[in-house]
């Protein structure tokens, strides 16, 4: 088994000379992401219905990032791959012009025929002119009756008695009839919309996704309920990947983390897929090291920190290199049929996630002029490793398997 020092030296060499096998690595990463079970969330809704706000709430992206990330897919639709085209593990298809021109979903269905789908119909809670949405939805359901449908009823606050009326807490919009705490007119409107979409076997989730300046708390009201519906329809563990389950610890609380976070997630998923997808033990270690080296460079670039032999030595000394030995040892579990690859993949994903998050903390300290405390960073690495296992486990377990049947659990 390779020693920890040899593995660290290999990682350092890849970090300091990343162009040695860059084309091969890029090609490998492309193949990995092409085979990941990345679902397409097909958003059907008129302009200004709240589709961008929904994507923002699900991905924690800004409106500007979402606007710049969309790319034309067909004549009538555009695709938003998150976090980007090369590294995405979820995509949003947005139909354009509904309510303005006649929309025929046939072309979009043909383009996305073989991908796992979730239909998310986005309608404002007080808008009952939904014929332009209902017509294409019926066509899609006729062609693909097993595709699950979630109707997201947005902008609840527009049905409140006054702009100062707060959200009802706890969330009361499970199934009608709604309690008396829900404004009467809003309750009637939500119920009427359910009747409009009767027969679609849809699940309804009222939400209110706002900005801080709108004055409503919480900002993403109903997000937990929406995620519950999504995970039941497409059980890939996406919520765990996309959302932090706790408040960020102080060393990670900086403006750079938000930029680094999608890359940490993407490279972690890629490392897990690489480890789970290579059938022979130990052979995956160089590939996982190469992916981690690329993550090194990406995070260092985001934090404006040049990589050098001295800096790598400092990082190796601070974090320790024992985890590399454990990575190699864990790859040997592949010798156990039906068990090793799954464990190795999750270990590679979690260790890459922990490494990325810990590097963010390390560079955050450096930018503040502090000397990173080795004990604190190693403790942070252990905490992030445990969280990485919890967040990435369900998704990584799907790697190498056929895409989930839409609507299955």
Short mmCIF file of C-alpha atoms in Angstrom, two decimals:
data_model
loop_
_atom_site.label_atom_id
_atom_site.label_comp_id
_atom_site.label_asym_id
_atom_site.label_seq_id
_atom_site.Cartn_x
_atom_site.Cartn_y
_atom_site.Cartn_z
CA UNK A 1 0.00 0.00 0.00
CA UNK A 2 1.40 3.44 -0.82
CA UNK A 3 2.69 5.35 2.21
CA UNK A 4 1.09 8.60 3.36
CA UNK A 5 4.25 10.51 2.46
CA UNK A 6 4.34 9.08 -1.07
CA UNK A 7 0.67 9.92 -1.59
CA UNK A 8 1.16 13.45 -0.31
CA UNK A 9 4.18 13.88 -2.57
CA UNK A 10 2.05 12.69 -5.49
CA UNK A 11 -0.69 15.17 -4.61
CA UNK A 12 1.86 17.96 -4.22
CA UNK A 13 3.37 17.15 -7.61
CA UNK A 14 -0.04 17.28 -9.23
CA UNK A 15 -0.86 20.59 -7.56
CA UNK A 16 2.43 22.21 -8.51
CA UNK A 17 2.43 20.83 -12.07
CA UNK A 18 -1.26 20.51 -12.96
CA UNK A 19 -0.79 20.66 -16.74
CA UNK A 20 0.99 17.34 -16.98
CA UNK A 21 -2.23 15.38 -17.59
CA UNK A 22 -4.76 18.21 -17.80
CA UNK A 23 -6.42 17.06 -21.08
CA UNK A 24 -6.84 13.54 -19.77
CA UNK A 25 -8.22 14.80 -16.47
CA UNK A 26 -10.67 17.14 -18.19
CA UNK A 27 -11.85 14.33 -20.47
CA UNK A 28 -12.27 12.05 -17.46
CA UNK A 29 -14.24 14.70 -15.54
CA UNK A 30 -16.49 15.20 -18.55
CA UNK A 31 -17.17 11.47 -18.75
CA UNK A 32 -17.90 11.34 -15.03
CA UNK A 33 -20.40 14.18 -15.15
CA UNK A 34 -22.05 12.80 -18.28
CA UNK A 35 -22.82 9.59 -16.41
CA UNK A 36 -24.02 11.17 -13.15
CA UNK A 37 -27.74 10.86 -12.39
CA UNK A 38 -28.39 14.59 -12.94
CA UNK A 39 -32.14 15.14 -13.12
CA UNK A 40 -33.84 17.83 -15.15
CA UNK A 41 -36.40 19.95 -13.30
CA UNK A 42 -38.74 21.15 -16.04
CA UNK A 43 -40.25 24.49 -14.99
CA UNK A 44 -43.60 25.34 -16.57
CA UNK A 45 -44.90 28.79 -15.74
CA UNK A 46 -45.65 32.20 -17.13
CA UNK A 47 -43.19 35.08 -16.99
CA UNK A 48 -42.92 36.61 -13.50
CA UNK A 49 -44.48 33.54 -11.89
CA UNK A 50 -41.48 33.00 -9.64
CA UNK A 51 -39.32 30.49 -11.52
CA UNK A 52 -36.04 32.36 -10.95
CA UNK A 53 -36.86 32.79 -7.26
CA UNK A 54 -37.49 29.05 -7.04
CA UNK A 55 -34.11 28.22 -8.58
CA UNK A 56 -32.46 30.75 -6.27
CA UNK A 57 -34.01 29.13 -3.21
CA UNK A 58 -33.06 25.60 -4.28
CA UNK A 59 -29.46 26.35 -5.31
CA UNK A 60 -28.60 29.36 -3.08
CA UNK A 61 -27.54 31.20 -6.26
CA UNK A 62 -28.17 34.89 -6.93
CA UNK A 63 -30.57 36.18 -9.55
CA UNK A 64 -27.60 37.48 -11.54
CA UNK A 65 -25.84 34.10 -11.48
CA UNK A 66 -28.99 32.36 -12.63
CA UNK A 67 -29.60 34.90 -15.39
CA UNK A 68 -26.05 34.53 -16.66
CA UNK A 69 -26.13 30.74 -16.36
CA UNK A 70 -29.09 30.05 -18.63
CA UNK A 71 -28.30 28.94 -22.16
CA UNK A 72 -30.65 28.27 -25.10
CA UNK A 73 -31.64 24.64 -25.40
CA UNK A 74 -34.41 24.69 -28.00
CA UNK A 75 -36.33 27.43 -29.79
CA UNK A 76 -38.70 27.76 -26.86
CA UNK A 77 -36.65 26.71 -23.83
CA UNK A 78 -33.39 27.40 -22.05
CA UNK A 79 -31.39 25.25 -19.67
CA UNK A 80 -29.70 26.22 -16.39
CA UNK A 81 -27.13 23.60 -15.36
CA UNK A 82 -26.01 23.94 -11.73
CA UNK A 83 -23.32 24.80 -10.80
CA UNK A 84 -22.21 25.08 -14.46
CA UNK A 85 -22.28 23.20 -17.74
CA UNK A 86 -19.13 21.17 -17.05
CA UNK A 87 -19.82 20.25 -13.42
CA UNK A 88 -23.61 20.13 -13.08
CA UNK A 89 -25.51 17.60 -11.02
CA UNK A 90 -28.96 19.12 -11.52
CA UNK A 91 -30.47 21.10 -14.41
CA UNK A 92 -33.46 23.41 -14.72
CA UNK A 93 -35.36 23.68 -18.00
CA UNK A 94 -37.27 26.95 -18.32
CA UNK A 95 -39.96 27.31 -20.96
CA UNK A 96 -40.08 30.82 -22.36
CA UNK A 97 -43.04 32.91 -23.36
CA UNK A 98 -45.86 30.90 -21.78
CA UNK A 99 -48.89 33.12 -21.72
CA UNK A 100 -47.52 35.25 -24.55
CA UNK A 101 -47.35 32.80 -27.45
CA UNK A 102 -48.67 29.30 -28.11
CA UNK A 103 -46.21 26.77 -26.73
CA UNK A 104 -45.80 23.27 -28.09
CA UNK A 105 -43.74 21.06 -25.73
CA UNK A 106 -43.02 18.42 -28.38
CA UNK A 107 -39.54 19.69 -29.26
CA UNK A 108 -38.49 19.97 -25.62
CA UNK A 109 -39.82 16.48 -24.88
CA UNK A 110 -37.82 15.09 -27.81
CA UNK A 111 -34.58 16.74 -26.64
CA UNK A 112 -34.98 15.51 -23.06
CA UNK A 113 -36.69 12.20 -23.79
CA UNK A 114 -34.18 9.94 -22.03
CA UNK A 115 -33.48 11.99 -18.93
CA UNK A 116 -35.06 11.73 -15.51
CA UNK A 117 -37.66 14.44 -15.14
CA UNK A 118 -39.63 16.31 -12.57
CA UNK A 119 -42.30 18.70 -13.81
CA UNK A 120 -42.57 21.78 -11.61
CA UNK A 121 -45.51 24.00 -12.49
CA UNK A 122 -44.97 27.49 -11.09
CA UNK A 123 -48.04 29.68 -10.66
CA UNK A 124 -48.76 32.78 -8.61
CA UNK A 125 -51.20 32.02 -5.80
CA UNK A 126 -53.73 34.60 -7.01
CA UNK A 127 -53.38 33.99 -10.76
CA UNK A 128 -56.20 31.91 -12.23
CA UNK A 129 -55.47 32.51 -15.92
CA UNK A 130 -53.53 29.27 -16.37
CA UNK A 131 -54.81 27.98 -19.71
CA UNK A 132 -51.43 28.63 -21.38
CA UNK A 133 -49.76 26.45 -18.75
CA UNK A 134 -52.41 23.76 -18.49
CA UNK A 135 -52.50 23.01 -22.24
CA UNK A 136 -48.81 22.02 -22.60
CA UNK A 137 -48.91 20.25 -19.24
CA UNK A 138 -51.67 17.99 -20.52
CA UNK A 139 -49.62 17.17 -23.63
CA UNK A 140 -46.58 16.31 -21.54
CA UNK A 141 -48.61 14.17 -19.15
CA UNK A 142 -50.21 12.32 -22.06
CA UNK A 143 -46.79 11.46 -23.50
CA UNK A 144 -45.19 10.75 -20.11
CA UNK A 145 -47.86 9.87 -17.56
CA UNK A 146 -45.29 8.67 -15.02
CA UNK A 147 -43.39 11.94 -14.79
CA UNK A 148 -44.19 13.40 -11.36
CA UNK A 149 -45.77 16.86 -11.14
CA UNK A 150 -45.37 19.43 -8.38
CA UNK A 151 -47.46 22.59 -8.56
CA UNK A 152 -45.66 25.38 -6.71
CA UNK A 153 -48.04 28.17 -5.73
CA UNK A 154 -45.91 31.29 -5.26
CA UNK A 155 -46.18 34.87 -3.96
CA UNK A 156 -48.44 34.01 -1.04
CA UNK A 157 -47.91 37.45 0.47
CA UNK A 158 -49.90 39.00 -2.39
CA UNK A 159 -52.95 37.39 -0.79
CA UNK A 160 -52.29 38.75 2.70
CA UNK A 161 -54.67 41.37 4.11
CA UNK A 162 -51.88 43.96 4.35
CA UNK A 163 -48.16 44.31 3.51
CA UNK A 164 -47.36 43.99 7.21
CA UNK A 165 -49.13 40.66 7.63
CA UNK A 166 -46.50 38.03 8.57
CA UNK A 167 -46.28 34.47 7.33
CA UNK A 168 -48.29 31.95 9.31
CA UNK A 169 -45.96 29.87 11.47
CA UNK A 170 -45.87 26.93 11.68
CA UNK A 171 -46.47 26.25 7.97
CA UNK A 172 -50.21 25.50 7.60
CA UNK A 173 -50.53 24.59 3.90
CA UNK A 174 -50.39 20.81 4.03
CA UNK A 175 -53.80 19.77 2.73
CA UNK A 176 -57.04 21.78 2.55
CA UNK A 177 -59.15 22.79 4.32
CA UNK A 178 -56.57 25.18 5.73
CA UNK A 179 -56.79 26.46 9.31
CA UNK A 180 -58.41 29.79 10.11
CA UNK A 181 -54.96 31.38 10.47
CA UNK A 182 -54.66 31.36 6.65
CA UNK A 183 -56.24 34.51 5.11
CA UNK A 184 -59.67 33.58 3.77
CA UNK A 185 -59.24 34.92 0.24
CA UNK A 186 -55.83 33.28 -0.11
CA UNK A 187 -57.20 29.94 1.07
CA UNK A 188 -60.00 30.12 -1.48
CA UNK A 189 -57.60 31.00 -4.28
CA UNK A 190 -55.24 28.13 -3.46
CA UNK A 191 -58.15 25.69 -3.34
CA UNK A 192 -59.50 26.94 -6.68
CA UNK A 193 -56.11 26.40 -8.31
CA UNK A 194 -56.12 22.83 -7.06
CA UNK A 195 -59.41 22.33 -8.88
CA UNK A 196 -57.88 23.80 -12.06
CA UNK A 197 -55.16 21.15 -12.04
CA UNK A 198 -57.39 18.30 -10.91
CA UNK A 199 -56.66 15.02 -12.63
CA UNK A 200 -52.94 15.73 -12.99
CA UNK A 201 -52.00 13.66 -9.94
CA UNK A 202 -49.99 16.67 -8.81
CA UNK A 203 -48.64 17.58 -5.42
CA UNK A 204 -49.25 21.20 -4.37
CA UNK A 205 -46.74 23.24 -2.39
CA UNK A 206 -47.58 26.88 -1.53
CA UNK A 207 -44.40 28.96 -1.03
CA UNK A 208 -43.25 32.53 -0.68
CA UNK A 209 -39.63 33.15 -1.76
CA UNK A 210 -38.68 36.79 -1.16
CA UNK A 211 -35.66 39.08 -0.80
CA UNK A 212 -34.56 40.74 2.47
CA UNK A 213 -35.87 44.11 1.34
CA UNK A 214 -39.37 42.65 0.97
CA UNK A 215 -39.62 42.43 4.76
CA UNK A 216 -40.89 38.86 5.17
CA UNK A 217 -39.41 36.17 7.41
CA UNK A 218 -38.39 33.53 6.68
CA UNK A 219 -37.18 34.53 3.22
CA UNK A 220 -37.78 31.09 1.74
CA UNK A 221 -41.12 30.25 3.30
CA UNK A 222 -42.23 26.73 2.40
CA UNK A 223 -38.80 25.61 1.15
CA UNK A 224 -38.67 22.64 3.54
CA UNK A 225 -42.03 21.43 2.25
CA UNK A 226 -40.90 21.87 -1.37
CA UNK A 227 -37.74 19.86 -0.74
CA UNK A 228 -39.79 17.11 0.86
CA UNK A 229 -41.93 16.89 -2.26
CA UNK A 230 -38.89 16.92 -4.55
CA UNK A 231 -37.04 14.21 -2.63
CA UNK A 232 -40.11 11.99 -2.68
CA UNK A 233 -40.42 12.45 -6.45
CA UNK A 234 -36.71 12.23 -7.37
CA UNK A 235 -34.93 10.55 -4.43
CA UNK A 236 -31.31 11.53 -5.13
CA UNK A 237 -30.44 13.31 -1.90
CA UNK A 238 -30.07 16.63 -3.73
CA UNK A 239 -31.13 18.69 -0.76
CA UNK A 240 -28.23 17.39 1.27
CA UNK A 241 -25.82 18.34 -1.51
CA UNK A 242 -27.19 21.79 -2.20
CA UNK A 243 -27.87 23.03 1.33
CA UNK A 244 -25.75 23.42 4.43
CA UNK A 245 -27.51 21.68 7.27
CA UNK A 246 -26.13 24.02 9.91
CA UNK A 247 -24.81 27.53 10.24
CA UNK A 248 -21.28 27.84 8.84
CA UNK A 249 -18.55 27.88 11.46
CA UNK A 250 -16.58 31.08 11.82
CA UNK A 251 -13.52 30.04 9.79
CA UNK A 252 -15.81 29.31 6.83
CA UNK A 253 -17.84 32.50 7.14
CA UNK A 254 -16.31 34.71 4.43
CA UNK A 255 -17.29 36.15 1.08
CA UNK A 256 -15.10 33.68 -0.82
CA UNK A 257 -16.82 30.57 0.51
CA UNK A 258 -19.95 31.23 -1.51
CA UNK A 259 -17.90 31.24 -4.70
CA UNK A 260 -15.93 28.14 -3.69
CA UNK A 261 -18.86 26.08 -2.42
CA UNK A 262 -20.27 24.83 -5.77
CA UNK A 263 -16.78 23.76 -6.87
CA UNK A 264 -16.20 21.87 -3.62
CA UNK A 265 -19.48 20.02 -4.16
CA UNK A 266 -18.82 19.29 -7.82
CA UNK A 267 -15.29 17.96 -7.32
CA UNK A 268 -16.46 15.91 -4.33
CA UNK A 269 -19.14 14.26 -6.45
CA UNK A 270 -16.61 13.66 -9.23
CA UNK A 271 -14.10 12.10 -6.83
CA UNK A 272 -16.78 9.84 -5.42
CA UNK A 273 -17.88 8.80 -8.89
CA UNK A 274 -14.29 8.13 -9.92
CA UNK A 275 -13.63 5.95 -6.89
CA UNK A 276 -16.94 4.09 -7.21
CA UNK A 277 -16.66 3.64 -10.97
CA UNK A 278 -13.15 2.15 -11.25
CA UNK A 279 -13.38 -1.62 -10.73
CA UNK A 280 -9.81 -2.30 -9.54
CA UNK A 281 -8.41 -1.36 -6.11
CA UNK A 282 -5.80 1.42 -5.70
CA UNK A 283 -5.92 2.34 -9.42
CA UNK A 284 -8.47 5.04 -8.61
CA UNK A 285 -6.15 6.76 -6.10
CA UNK A 286 -4.15 8.73 -8.73
CA UNK A 287 -7.39 9.90 -10.34
CA UNK A 288 -8.86 10.97 -7.02
CA UNK A 289 -5.60 12.78 -6.21
CA UNK A 290 -5.75 14.55 -9.55
CA UNK A 291 -9.31 15.69 -8.87
CA UNK A 292 -8.31 16.90 -5.41
CA UNK A 293 -5.32 18.70 -6.92
CA UNK A 294 -7.63 20.51 -9.32
CA UNK A 295 -9.79 21.46 -6.35
CA UNK A 296 -6.66 22.79 -4.62
CA UNK A 297 -5.97 25.10 -7.54
CA UNK A 298 -9.57 26.20 -7.91
CA UNK A 299 -9.94 27.21 -4.26
CA UNK A 300 -6.52 28.86 -4.15
CA UNK A 301 -7.45 30.87 -7.23
CA UNK A 302 -10.76 31.98 -5.67
CA UNK A 303 -8.93 33.16 -2.55
CA UNK A 304 -6.18 34.78 -4.64
CA UNK A 305 -3.48 32.54 -3.19
CA UNK A 306 -0.64 31.28 -5.42
CA UNK A 307 0.39 27.67 -4.98
CA UNK A 308 4.09 26.96 -4.36
CA UNK A 309 6.21 24.17 -2.96
CA UNK A 310 6.48 26.06 0.32
CA UNK A 311 2.73 26.62 0.54
CA UNK A 312 2.05 22.95 -0.18
CA UNK A 313 4.51 21.98 2.53
CA UNK A 314 2.70 24.29 4.97
CA UNK A 315 -0.66 22.81 4.08
CA UNK A 316 0.64 19.25 4.37
CA UNK A 317 2.17 20.01 7.74
CA UNK A 318 -0.99 21.72 8.99
CA UNK A 319 -3.55 19.19 7.83
CA UNK A 320 -1.42 16.09 8.16
CA UNK A 321 -1.19 13.41 5.51
CA UNK A 322 -2.64 10.44 7.36
CA UNK A 323 -5.98 10.75 5.56
CA UNK A 324 -4.23 9.87 2.29
CA UNK A 325 -3.17 6.54 3.74
CA UNK A 326 -6.76 5.92 4.79
CA UNK A 327 -7.91 6.78 1.27
CA UNK A 328 -5.62 4.16 -0.22
CA UNK A 329 -6.63 1.64 2.40
CA UNK A 330 -10.29 2.29 1.78
CA UNK A 331 -9.82 1.64 -1.94
CA UNK A 332 -8.83 -1.93 -1.07
CA UNK A 333 -12.38 -2.53 0.13
CA UNK A 334 -13.25 -2.91 -3.53
CA UNK A 335 -11.98 -6.45 -3.23
CA UNK A 336 -15.25 -7.23 -1.46
CA UNK A 337 -17.83 -7.73 -4.25
CA UNK A 338 -20.90 -5.54 -4.02
CA UNK A 339 -19.53 -3.55 -1.09
CA UNK A 340 -16.11 -2.07 -1.73
CA UNK A 341 -16.89 0.35 -4.57
CA UNK A 342 -19.76 2.01 -2.74
CA UNK A 343 -17.67 2.54 0.39
CA UNK A 344 -14.64 3.70 -1.57
CA UNK A 345 -16.75 6.14 -3.58
CA UNK A 346 -18.35 7.66 -0.51
CA UNK A 347 -14.98 7.88 1.25
CA UNK A 348 -13.40 9.68 -1.73
CA UNK A 349 -16.36 12.07 -1.99
CA UNK A 350 -16.40 12.85 1.73
CA UNK A 351 -12.63 13.30 1.97
CA UNK A 352 -12.63 15.64 -1.05
CA UNK A 353 -15.51 17.60 0.46
CA UNK A 354 -13.71 17.87 3.79
CA UNK A 355 -10.47 18.86 2.09
CA UNK A 356 -12.19 21.60 0.08
CA UNK A 357 -14.04 23.05 3.06
CA UNK A 358 -10.91 22.94 5.21
CA UNK A 359 -8.87 24.65 2.50
CA UNK A 360 -11.47 27.44 2.46
CA UNK A 361 -10.95 27.88 6.19
CA UNK A 362 -7.16 27.74 5.79
CA UNK A 363 -7.08 30.45 3.12
CA UNK A 364 -9.61 32.50 5.06
CA UNK A 365 -7.19 32.57 7.99
CA UNK A 366 -4.34 33.54 5.67
CA UNK A 367 -6.30 36.44 4.19
CA UNK A 368 -7.04 37.74 7.69
CA UNK A 369 -3.33 37.61 8.56
CA UNK A 370 -3.79 34.84 11.11
CA UNK A 371 -1.73 31.72 11.56
CA UNK A 372 -3.98 28.68 11.05
CA UNK A 373 -4.15 26.47 14.12
CA UNK A 374 -3.28 22.92 13.00
CA UNK A 375 -5.36 21.29 15.73
CA UNK A 376 -8.43 23.37 14.89
CA UNK A 377 -8.10 22.68 11.16
CA UNK A 378 -7.69 18.95 11.69
CA UNK A 379 -10.75 18.98 13.92
CA UNK A 380 -12.59 20.92 11.22
CA UNK A 381 -11.50 18.36 8.61
CA UNK A 382 -12.93 15.55 10.73
CA UNK A 383 -16.21 17.42 11.21
CA UNK A 384 -16.50 18.20 7.50
CA UNK A 385 -15.68 14.59 6.61
CA UNK A 386 -18.61 13.40 8.70
CA UNK A 387 -20.87 16.01 7.15
CA UNK A 388 -19.65 15.11 3.66
CA UNK A 389 -20.61 11.48 4.21
CA UNK A 390 -24.06 12.52 5.39
CA UNK A 391 -24.64 15.03 2.59
CA UNK A 392 -23.25 13.06 -0.35
CA UNK A 393 -24.09 9.48 0.58
CA UNK A 394 -27.49 9.19 -1.10
CA UNK A 395 -26.36 10.80 -4.34
CA UNK A 396 -23.10 8.84 -4.59
CA UNK A 397 -25.01 5.60 -4.01
CA UNK A 398 -26.81 6.21 -7.34
CA UNK A 399 -23.56 6.52 -9.33
CA UNK A 400 -23.14 3.71 -11.85
CA UNK A 401 -26.83 2.80 -11.67
CA UNK A 402 -29.54 3.60 -14.23
CA UNK A 403 -31.32 6.93 -13.67
CA UNK A 404 -34.22 6.63 -11.23
CA UNK A 405 -37.59 5.95 -12.78
CA UNK A 406 -39.47 9.24 -12.55
CA UNK A 407 -41.83 9.13 -9.63
CA UNK A 408 -40.19 6.08 -8.06
CA UNK A 409 -38.82 6.06 -4.54
#
